[in-house]
Short mmCIF file of C-alpha atoms in Angstrom, two decimals:
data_model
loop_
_atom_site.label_atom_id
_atom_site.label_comp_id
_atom_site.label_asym_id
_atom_site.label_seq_id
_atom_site.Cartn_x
_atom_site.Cartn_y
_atom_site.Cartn_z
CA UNK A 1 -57.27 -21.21 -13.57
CA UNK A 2 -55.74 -24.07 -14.93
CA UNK A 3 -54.40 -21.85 -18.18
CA UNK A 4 -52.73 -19.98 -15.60
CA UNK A 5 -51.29 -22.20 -13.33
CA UNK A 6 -49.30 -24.32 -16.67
CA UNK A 7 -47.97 -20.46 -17.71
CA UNK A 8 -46.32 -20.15 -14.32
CA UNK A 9 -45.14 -23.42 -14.10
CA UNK A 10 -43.34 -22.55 -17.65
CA UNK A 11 -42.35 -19.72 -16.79
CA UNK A 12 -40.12 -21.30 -13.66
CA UNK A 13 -38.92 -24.26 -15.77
CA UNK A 14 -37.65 -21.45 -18.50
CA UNK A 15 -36.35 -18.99 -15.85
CA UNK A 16 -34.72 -22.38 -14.02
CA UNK A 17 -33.51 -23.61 -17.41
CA UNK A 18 -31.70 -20.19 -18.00
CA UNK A 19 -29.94 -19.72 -14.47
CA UNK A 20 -28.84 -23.25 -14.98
CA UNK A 21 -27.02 -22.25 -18.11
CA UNK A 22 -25.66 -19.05 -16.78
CA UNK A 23 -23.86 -20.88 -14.48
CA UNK A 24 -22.68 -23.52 -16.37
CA UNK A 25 -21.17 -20.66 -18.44
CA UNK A 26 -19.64 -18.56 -16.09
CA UNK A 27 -18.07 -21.49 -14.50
CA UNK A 28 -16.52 -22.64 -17.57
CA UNK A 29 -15.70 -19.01 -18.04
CA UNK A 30 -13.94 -19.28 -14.91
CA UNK A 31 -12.05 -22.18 -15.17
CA UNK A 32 -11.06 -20.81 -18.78
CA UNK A 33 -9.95 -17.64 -17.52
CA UNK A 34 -8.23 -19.86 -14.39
CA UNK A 35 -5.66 -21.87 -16.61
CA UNK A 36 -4.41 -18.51 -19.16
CA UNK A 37 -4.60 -16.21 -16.38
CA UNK A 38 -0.67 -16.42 -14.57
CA UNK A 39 -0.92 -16.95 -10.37
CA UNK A 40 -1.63 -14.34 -8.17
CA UNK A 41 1.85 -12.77 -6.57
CA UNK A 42 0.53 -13.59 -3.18
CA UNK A 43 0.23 -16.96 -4.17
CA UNK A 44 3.59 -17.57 -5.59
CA UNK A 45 6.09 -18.71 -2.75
CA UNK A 46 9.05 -16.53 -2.36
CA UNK A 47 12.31 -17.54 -0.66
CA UNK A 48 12.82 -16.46 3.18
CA UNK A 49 14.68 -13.55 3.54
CA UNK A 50 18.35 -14.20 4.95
CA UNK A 51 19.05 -13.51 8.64
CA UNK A 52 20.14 -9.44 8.90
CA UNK A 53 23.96 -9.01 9.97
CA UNK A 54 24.17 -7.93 13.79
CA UNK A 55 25.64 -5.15 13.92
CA UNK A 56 29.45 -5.13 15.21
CA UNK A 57 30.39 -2.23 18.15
CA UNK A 58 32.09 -0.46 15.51
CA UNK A 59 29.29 0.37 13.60
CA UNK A 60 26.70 0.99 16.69
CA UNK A 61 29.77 3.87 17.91
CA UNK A 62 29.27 5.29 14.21
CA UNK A 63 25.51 4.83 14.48
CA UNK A 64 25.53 7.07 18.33
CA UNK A 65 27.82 10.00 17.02
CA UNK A 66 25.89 10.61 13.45
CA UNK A 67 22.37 10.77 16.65
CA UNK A 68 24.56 13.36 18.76
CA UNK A 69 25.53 15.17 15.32
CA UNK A 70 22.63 15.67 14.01
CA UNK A 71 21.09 16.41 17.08
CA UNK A 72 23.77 19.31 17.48
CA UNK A 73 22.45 20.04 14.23
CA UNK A 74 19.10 20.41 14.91
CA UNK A 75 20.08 22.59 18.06
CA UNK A 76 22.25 24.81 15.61
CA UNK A 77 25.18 24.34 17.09
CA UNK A 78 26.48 23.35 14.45
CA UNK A 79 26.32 24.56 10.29
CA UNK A 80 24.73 22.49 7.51
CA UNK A 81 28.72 22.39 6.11
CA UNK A 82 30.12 21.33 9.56
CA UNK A 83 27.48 19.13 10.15
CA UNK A 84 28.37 17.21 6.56
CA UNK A 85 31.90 17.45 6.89
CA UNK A 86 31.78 15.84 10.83
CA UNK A 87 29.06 13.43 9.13
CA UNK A 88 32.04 12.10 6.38
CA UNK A 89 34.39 11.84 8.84
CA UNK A 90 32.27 9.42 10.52
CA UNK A 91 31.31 7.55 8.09
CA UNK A 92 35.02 7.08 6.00
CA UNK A 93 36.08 5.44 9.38
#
């Protein structure tokens, strides 16, 4: 019994021993890989976005007539070439 007990107890100090080193290596692996490897792009700060431009009456007029075209469009009231020559009208303005 005593023959077997000193080849377990070996047998967790070498299988202890080698997890140890495993470790040891992947976190110097790690830390390796940590300084060549360049950040992350969700950890890189990025500047806020500016404030949008409200949008003046002028352009909100524009914005209603190009919904009622193409809704007269859509109805076929009106012909893909009447619809695109209304459409630059609008928008040259």
């Amino acid at each position: 019994m005593p023959g077997l007990l000193r080849g377990v107890a070996r047998t967790a100090v070498v299988a202890g021993t080698a997890t140890a080193v495993s470790n040891r290596v992947s976190r110097r692996q790690q830390g390796r890989w940590a300084q060549q490897a360049p950040p992350s792009p969700s950890l890189v700060a990025t500047p806020p976005l500016p404030p949008s431009a409200p949008l003046t009456d002028d352009m909100n007029d524009k914005i209603d007539q190009l919904k009622r075209l193409g809704e007269l469009k859509a109805q076929g009231v009106l012909t893909e070439a009447e619809f695109a020559d209304q459409k630059s009208r609008i928008l040259s303005d």
